Amino acid sequence: MPVLEIRRHAERTDRGNEQSALSRAGSEMAKVLSNKAGPFALVLSSPLPRAKETAQTIAGRLDAVEPGFLPEMGGVIGDRIFGEMRTLADWAEVLREREDARKFATEQLATWARVATRVAEKDRVLAISHGGIIELPAITLAQRLRAPLEGASFGYCEGVVITYAKGAPTKIEVVRV
């Protein structure tokens, strides 16, 4: 059963600059995780520098950039300020209210499943993405699997671990720092 560990990047130096690198605290957080993580058969990240740097620090390498981990969200959260989304319940409300959010989540889940098929049955994948991009599909998948997914929105280096069997997700767990 392949396992996909998808996490938000570590803290960056400048929240106003999409191309900014990790802050000192972000680098340290990723280094701490590197002692607990892996091994990974495949390490992927979104194209942004903070995601690539997080992957390299946690896993010691970056095998490829996956553009699917930085999709265009369009209006999914455009009318809500990201900072207002403090809990997974807040994201679940967006899913209930918005068809575009449900469509986005389904598309992102397809990307996750496609990535999981790139490794052998017992391999692990580390994928580094972004806050807001992980929550919607994670909640959607948890609902499909009838698994509880509660608590705060994902902070730096937090996310989910998904187990797949025969190409289909069978289990989802939250990973916190």
PDB file of C-alpha atoms in Angstrom:
ATOM      1  CA  MET A   1       0.000   0.000   0.000  1.00  0.00           C
ATOM      2  CA  PRO A   2       1.664   3.247  -1.108  1.00  0.00           C
ATOM      3  CA  VAL A   3       1.560   6.070   1.411  1.00  0.00           C
ATOM      4  CA  LEU A   4       1.372   9.750   0.462  1.00  0.00           C
ATOM      5  CA  GLU A   5       2.487  12.199   3.126  1.00  0.00           C
ATOM      6  CA  ILE A   6       1.404  15.652   2.002  1.00  0.00           C
ATOM      7  CA  ARG A   7       2.505  18.569   4.141  1.00  0.00           C
ATOM      8  CA  ARG A   8       2.391  22.324   4.079  1.00  0.00           C
ATOM      9  CA  HIS A   9       5.744  24.022   3.567  1.00  0.00           C
ATOM     10  CA  ALA A  10       7.696  25.449   6.513  1.00  0.00           C
ATOM     11  CA  GLU A  11       7.597  29.143   7.493  1.00  0.00           C
ATOM     12  CA  ARG A  12       8.965  31.559   4.899  1.00  0.00           C
ATOM     13  CA  THR A  13      10.872  34.783   5.357  1.00  0.00           C
ATOM     14  CA  ASP A  14       8.401  37.145   3.688  1.00  0.00           C
ATOM     15  CA  ARG A  15       4.685  36.352   3.537  1.00  0.00           C
ATOM     16  CA  GLY A  16       4.231  39.125   0.984  1.00  0.00           C
ATOM     17  CA  ASN A  17       6.698  37.581  -1.455  1.00  0.00           C
ATOM     18  CA  GLU A  18       5.604  34.363  -3.171  1.00  0.00           C
ATOM     19  CA  GLN A  19       9.225  33.615  -4.111  1.00  0.00           C
ATOM     20  CA  SER A  20      10.655  33.968  -0.602  1.00  0.00           C
ATOM     21  CA  ALA A  21      12.779  31.245   0.972  1.00  0.00           C
ATOM     22  CA  LEU A  22      12.347  29.643   4.369  1.00  0.00           C
ATOM     23  CA  SER A  23      12.905  31.649   7.505  1.00  0.00           C
ATOM     24  CA  ARG A  24      15.454  30.450  10.057  1.00  0.00           C
ATOM     25  CA  ALA A  25      12.594  29.043  12.169  1.00  0.00           C
ATOM     26  CA  GLY A  26      11.158  27.313   9.097  1.00  0.00           C
ATOM     27  CA  SER A  27      14.486  25.719   8.268  1.00  0.00           C
ATOM     28  CA  GLU A  28      14.877  24.525  11.850  1.00  0.00           C
ATOM     29  CA  MET A  29      11.366  23.041  11.887  1.00  0.00           C
ATOM     30  CA  ALA A  30      12.052  21.136   8.664  1.00  0.00           C
ATOM     31  CA  LYS A  31      15.408  19.904  10.057  1.00  0.00           C
ATOM     32  CA  VAL A  32      13.655  18.538  13.150  1.00  0.00           C
ATOM     33  CA  LEU A  33      11.188  16.679  10.917  1.00  0.00           C
ATOM     34  CA  SER A  34      14.043  15.243   8.868  1.00  0.00           C
ATOM     35  CA  ASN A  35      15.135  13.246  11.906  1.00  0.00           C
ATOM     36  CA  LYS A  36      11.685  11.616  12.151  1.00  0.00           C
ATOM     37  CA  ALA A  37      10.762  11.354   8.460  1.00  0.00           C
ATOM     38  CA  GLY A  38      11.204   8.832   5.747  1.00  0.00           C
ATOM     39  CA  PRO A  39      12.545   6.994   4.080  1.00  0.00           C
ATOM     40  CA  PHE A  40      10.784   8.208   0.978  1.00  0.00           C
ATOM     41  CA  ALA A  41      10.820   6.558  -2.438  1.00  0.00           C
ATOM     42  CA  LEU A  42       9.729   9.826  -4.057  1.00  0.00           C
ATOM     43  CA  VAL A  43       9.988  13.448  -2.905  1.00  0.00           C
ATOM     44  CA  LEU A  44       7.927  16.112  -4.678  1.00  0.00           C
ATOM     45  CA  SER A  45       7.010  19.743  -4.082  1.00  0.00           C
ATOM     46  CA  SER A  46       5.108  22.599  -5.602  1.00  0.00           C
ATOM     47  CA  PRO A  47       7.178  24.922  -7.816  1.00  0.00           C
ATOM     48  CA  LEU A  48       7.552  27.644  -5.153  1.00  0.00           C
ATOM     49  CA  PRO A  49      10.935  28.049  -3.433  1.00  0.00           C
ATOM     50  CA  ARG A  50       9.610  27.548   0.116  1.00  0.00           C
ATOM     51  CA  ALA A  51       8.050  24.205  -0.855  1.00  0.00           C
ATOM     52  CA  LYS A  52      11.169  22.991  -2.671  1.00  0.00           C
ATOM     53  CA  GLU A  53      13.400  24.016   0.234  1.00  0.00           C
ATOM     54  CA  THR A  54      11.105  22.311   2.756  1.00  0.00           C
ATOM     55  CA  ALA A  55      11.179  19.054   0.771  1.00  0.00           C
ATOM     56  CA  GLN A  56      14.958  19.165   0.392  1.00  0.00           C
ATOM     57  CA  THR A  57      15.447  19.816   4.100  1.00  0.00           C
ATOM     58  CA  ILE A  58      13.057  17.123   5.332  1.00  0.00           C
ATOM     59  CA  ALA A  59      14.039  14.388   2.871  1.00  0.00           C
ATOM     60  CA  GLY A  60      17.560  15.427   1.938  1.00  0.00           C
ATOM     61  CA  ARG A  61      16.552  15.675  -1.708  1.00  0.00           C
ATOM     62  CA  LEU A  62      13.884  16.791  -4.156  1.00  0.00           C
ATOM     63  CA  ASP A  63      13.110  14.360  -6.980  1.00  0.00           C
ATOM     64  CA  ALA A  64      10.733  16.560  -8.963  1.00  0.00           C
ATOM     65  CA  VAL A  65       8.505  19.596  -8.931  1.00  0.00           C
ATOM     66  CA  GLU A  66       4.793  18.801  -9.233  1.00  0.00           C
ATOM     67  CA  PRO A  67       2.842  21.765 -10.673  1.00  0.00           C
ATOM     68  CA  GLY A  68      -0.379  20.056  -9.530  1.00  0.00           C
ATOM     69  CA  PHE A  69       0.528  20.979  -5.943  1.00  0.00           C
ATOM     70  CA  LEU A  70       0.129  24.676  -6.835  1.00  0.00           C
ATOM     71  CA  PRO A  71      -3.143  24.750  -8.781  1.00  0.00           C
ATOM     72  CA  GLU A  72      -5.090  27.878  -9.578  1.00  0.00           C
ATOM     73  CA  MET A  73      -7.728  28.124  -6.869  1.00  0.00           C
ATOM     74  CA  GLY A  74      -9.726  30.830  -8.610  1.00  0.00           C
ATOM     75  CA  GLY A  75     -12.760  31.896  -6.635  1.00  0.00           C
ATOM     76  CA  VAL A  76     -12.628  29.008  -4.178  1.00  0.00           C
ATOM     77  CA  ILE A  77     -11.360  31.215  -1.389  1.00  0.00           C
ATOM     78  CA  GLY A  78     -11.091  34.481  -3.270  1.00  0.00           C
ATOM     79  CA  ASP A  79     -13.964  36.031  -1.352  1.00  0.00           C
ATOM     80  CA  ARG A  80     -12.616  34.856   2.020  1.00  0.00           C
ATOM     81  CA  ILE A  81      -9.403  35.892   3.651  1.00  0.00           C
ATOM     82  CA  PHE A  82      -7.179  32.860   4.179  1.00  0.00           C
ATOM     83  CA  GLY A  83      -6.479  33.914   7.779  1.00  0.00           C
ATOM     84  CA  GLU A  84     -10.180  33.557   8.565  1.00  0.00           C
ATOM     85  CA  MET A  85      -9.954  29.834   7.893  1.00  0.00           C
ATOM     86  CA  ARG A  86      -8.732  28.901  11.341  1.00  0.00           C
ATOM     87  CA  THR A  87     -10.160  25.387  11.612  1.00  0.00           C
ATOM     88  CA  LEU A  88     -10.852  22.409   9.414  1.00  0.00           C
ATOM     89  CA  ALA A  89     -14.521  23.015  10.206  1.00  0.00           C
ATOM     90  CA  ASP A  90     -14.187  26.435   8.516  1.00  0.00           C
ATOM     91  CA  TRP A  91     -12.899  24.699   5.377  1.00  0.00           C
ATOM     92  CA  ALA A  92     -15.693  22.121   5.584  1.00  0.00           C
ATOM     93  CA  GLU A  93     -18.194  24.983   5.569  1.00  0.00           C
ATOM     94  CA  VAL A  94     -16.652  26.290   2.335  1.00  0.00           C
ATOM     95  CA  LEU A  95     -17.066  22.816   0.841  1.00  0.00           C
ATOM     96  CA  ARG A  96     -20.736  22.740   1.839  1.00  0.00           C
ATOM     97  CA  GLU A  97     -21.379  26.192   0.384  1.00  0.00           C
ATOM     98  CA  ARG A  98     -19.318  26.239  -2.794  1.00  0.00           C
ATOM     99  CA  GLU A  99     -19.457  24.015  -5.854  1.00  0.00           C
ATOM    100  CA  ASP A 100     -16.120  25.432  -7.043  1.00  0.00           C
ATOM    101  CA  ALA A 101     -14.531  24.325  -3.751  1.00  0.00           C
ATOM    102  CA  ARG A 102     -15.874  20.807  -4.221  1.00  0.00           C
ATOM    103  CA  LYS A 103     -14.589  20.744  -7.799  1.00  0.00           C
ATOM    104  CA  PHE A 104     -11.173  21.993  -6.681  1.00  0.00           C
ATOM    105  CA  ALA A 105     -10.989  19.311  -3.958  1.00  0.00           C
ATOM    106  CA  THR A 106     -11.891  16.546  -6.419  1.00  0.00           C
ATOM    107  CA  GLU A 107      -9.245  17.726  -8.892  1.00  0.00           C
ATOM    108  CA  GLN A 108      -6.597  17.894  -6.174  1.00  0.00           C
ATOM    109  CA  LEU A 109      -7.505  14.381  -4.970  1.00  0.00           C
ATOM    110  CA  ALA A 110      -6.919  13.148  -8.528  1.00  0.00           C
ATOM    111  CA  THR A 111      -3.445  14.717  -8.440  1.00  0.00           C
ATOM    112  CA  TRP A 112      -2.719  12.987  -5.124  1.00  0.00           C
ATOM    113  CA  ALA A 113      -3.886   9.616  -6.461  1.00  0.00           C
ATOM    114  CA  ARG A 114      -1.808  10.045  -9.612  1.00  0.00           C
ATOM    115  CA  VAL A 115       1.274  10.752  -7.488  1.00  0.00           C
ATOM    116  CA  ALA A 116       0.640   7.667  -5.338  1.00  0.00           C
ATOM    117  CA  THR A 117       0.674   5.468  -8.458  1.00  0.00           C
ATOM    118  CA  ARG A 118       4.248   6.552  -9.213  1.00  0.00           C
ATOM    119  CA  VAL A 119       5.691   4.327  -6.477  1.00  0.00           C
ATOM    120  CA  ALA A 120       5.590   0.648  -5.535  1.00  0.00           C
ATOM    121  CA  GLU A 121       3.065  -0.876  -3.152  1.00  0.00           C
ATOM    122  CA  LYS A 122       5.034  -0.379   0.068  1.00  0.00           C
ATOM    123  CA  ASP A 123       6.711   2.934  -0.775  1.00  0.00           C
ATOM    124  CA  ARG A 124       6.232   6.345   0.813  1.00  0.00           C
ATOM    125  CA  VAL A 125       5.961   9.680  -0.988  1.00  0.00           C
ATOM    126  CA  LEU A 126       6.677  13.053   0.587  1.00  0.00           C
ATOM    127  CA  ALA A 127       4.799  15.883  -1.091  1.00  0.00           C
ATOM    128  CA  ILE A 128       5.127  19.530  -0.038  1.00  0.00           C
ATOM    129  CA  SER A 129       2.266  21.831  -0.923  1.00  0.00           C
ATOM    130  CA  HIS A 130       0.519  24.834   0.628  1.00  0.00           C
ATOM    131  CA  GLY A 131      -2.061  25.790   3.198  1.00  0.00           C
ATOM    132  CA  GLY A 132      -5.509  26.061   1.677  1.00  0.00           C
ATOM    133  CA  ILE A 133      -4.553  23.612  -1.037  1.00  0.00           C
ATOM    134  CA  ILE A 134      -4.332  20.660   1.351  1.00  0.00           C
ATOM    135  CA  GLU A 135      -7.379  21.267   3.561  1.00  0.00           C
ATOM    136  CA  LEU A 136     -10.186  21.088   0.978  1.00  0.00           C
ATOM    137  CA  PRO A 137      -9.204  17.736  -0.569  1.00  0.00           C
ATOM    138  CA  ALA A 138      -8.246  16.292   2.823  1.00  0.00           C
ATOM    139  CA  ILE A 139     -11.683  17.076   4.238  1.00  0.00           C
ATOM    140  CA  THR A 140     -13.371  15.719   1.125  1.00  0.00           C
ATOM    141  CA  LEU A 141     -11.419  12.479   1.354  1.00  0.00           C
ATOM    142  CA  ALA A 142     -12.030  12.150   5.089  1.00  0.00           C
ATOM    143  CA  GLN A 143     -15.758  12.519   4.485  1.00  0.00           C
ATOM    144  CA  ARG A 144     -15.657   9.838   1.776  1.00  0.00           C
ATOM    145  CA  LEU A 145     -13.757   7.492   4.104  1.00  0.00           C
ATOM    146  CA  ARG A 146     -15.962   8.411   7.069  1.00  0.00           C
ATOM    147  CA  ALA A 147     -12.857   9.348   9.031  1.00  0.00           C
ATOM    148  CA  PRO A 148     -12.838  12.222  11.508  1.00  0.00           C
ATOM    149  CA  LEU A 149     -10.712  15.203  10.495  1.00  0.00           C
ATOM    150  CA  GLU A 150     -10.860  17.927  13.099  1.00  0.00           C
ATOM    151  CA  GLY A 151      -8.805  20.683  14.646  1.00  0.00           C
ATOM    152  CA  ALA A 152      -6.977  23.730  13.427  1.00  0.00           C
ATOM    153  CA  SER A 153      -6.146  24.435   9.801  1.00  0.00           C
ATOM    154  CA  PHE A 154      -2.788  22.966   8.900  1.00  0.00           C
ATOM    155  CA  GLY A 155       0.144  24.946  10.228  1.00  0.00           C
ATOM    156  CA  TYR A 156       3.646  24.903   8.860  1.00  0.00           C
ATOM    157  CA  CYS A 157       4.849  21.365   8.038  1.00  0.00           C
ATOM    158  CA  GLU A 158       1.476  19.864   8.963  1.00  0.00           C
ATOM    159  CA  GLY A 159      -0.866  17.944   6.703  1.00  0.00           C
ATOM    160  CA  VAL A 160      -2.161  14.444   6.116  1.00  0.00           C
ATOM    161  CA  VAL A 161      -0.914  10.929   5.476  1.00  0.00           C
ATOM    162  CA  ILE A 162      -2.984   8.903   3.031  1.00  0.00           C
ATOM    163  CA  THR A 163      -2.708   5.159   2.520  1.00  0.00           C
ATOM    164  CA  TYR A 164      -3.691   3.755  -0.875  1.00  0.00           C
ATOM    165  CA  ALA A 165      -4.558   0.216  -1.907  1.00  0.00           C
ATOM    166  CA  LYS A 166      -4.984  -0.717  -5.557  1.00  0.00           C
ATOM    167  CA  GLY A 167      -4.973   2.961  -6.501  1.00  0.00           C
ATOM    168  CA  ALA A 168      -7.732   3.986  -4.090  1.00  0.00           C
ATOM    169  CA  PRO A 169      -7.337   5.818  -0.788  1.00  0.00           C
ATOM    170  CA  THR A 170      -8.193   3.641   2.212  1.00  0.00           C
ATOM    171  CA  LYS A 171      -7.041   5.711   5.191  1.00  0.00           C
ATOM    172  CA  ILE A 172      -6.300   9.339   6.058  1.00  0.00           C
ATOM    173  CA  GLU A 173      -4.592  10.670   9.169  1.00  0.00           C
ATOM    174  CA  VAL A 174      -3.666  14.184  10.254  1.00  0.00           C
ATOM    175  CA  VAL A 175       0.011  14.869  10.929  1.00  0.00           C
ATOM    176  CA  ARG A 176       0.883  17.733  13.244  1.00  0.00           C
ATOM    177  CA  VAL A 177       4.191  19.167  14.309  1.00  0.00           C
TER     178      VAL A 177
END
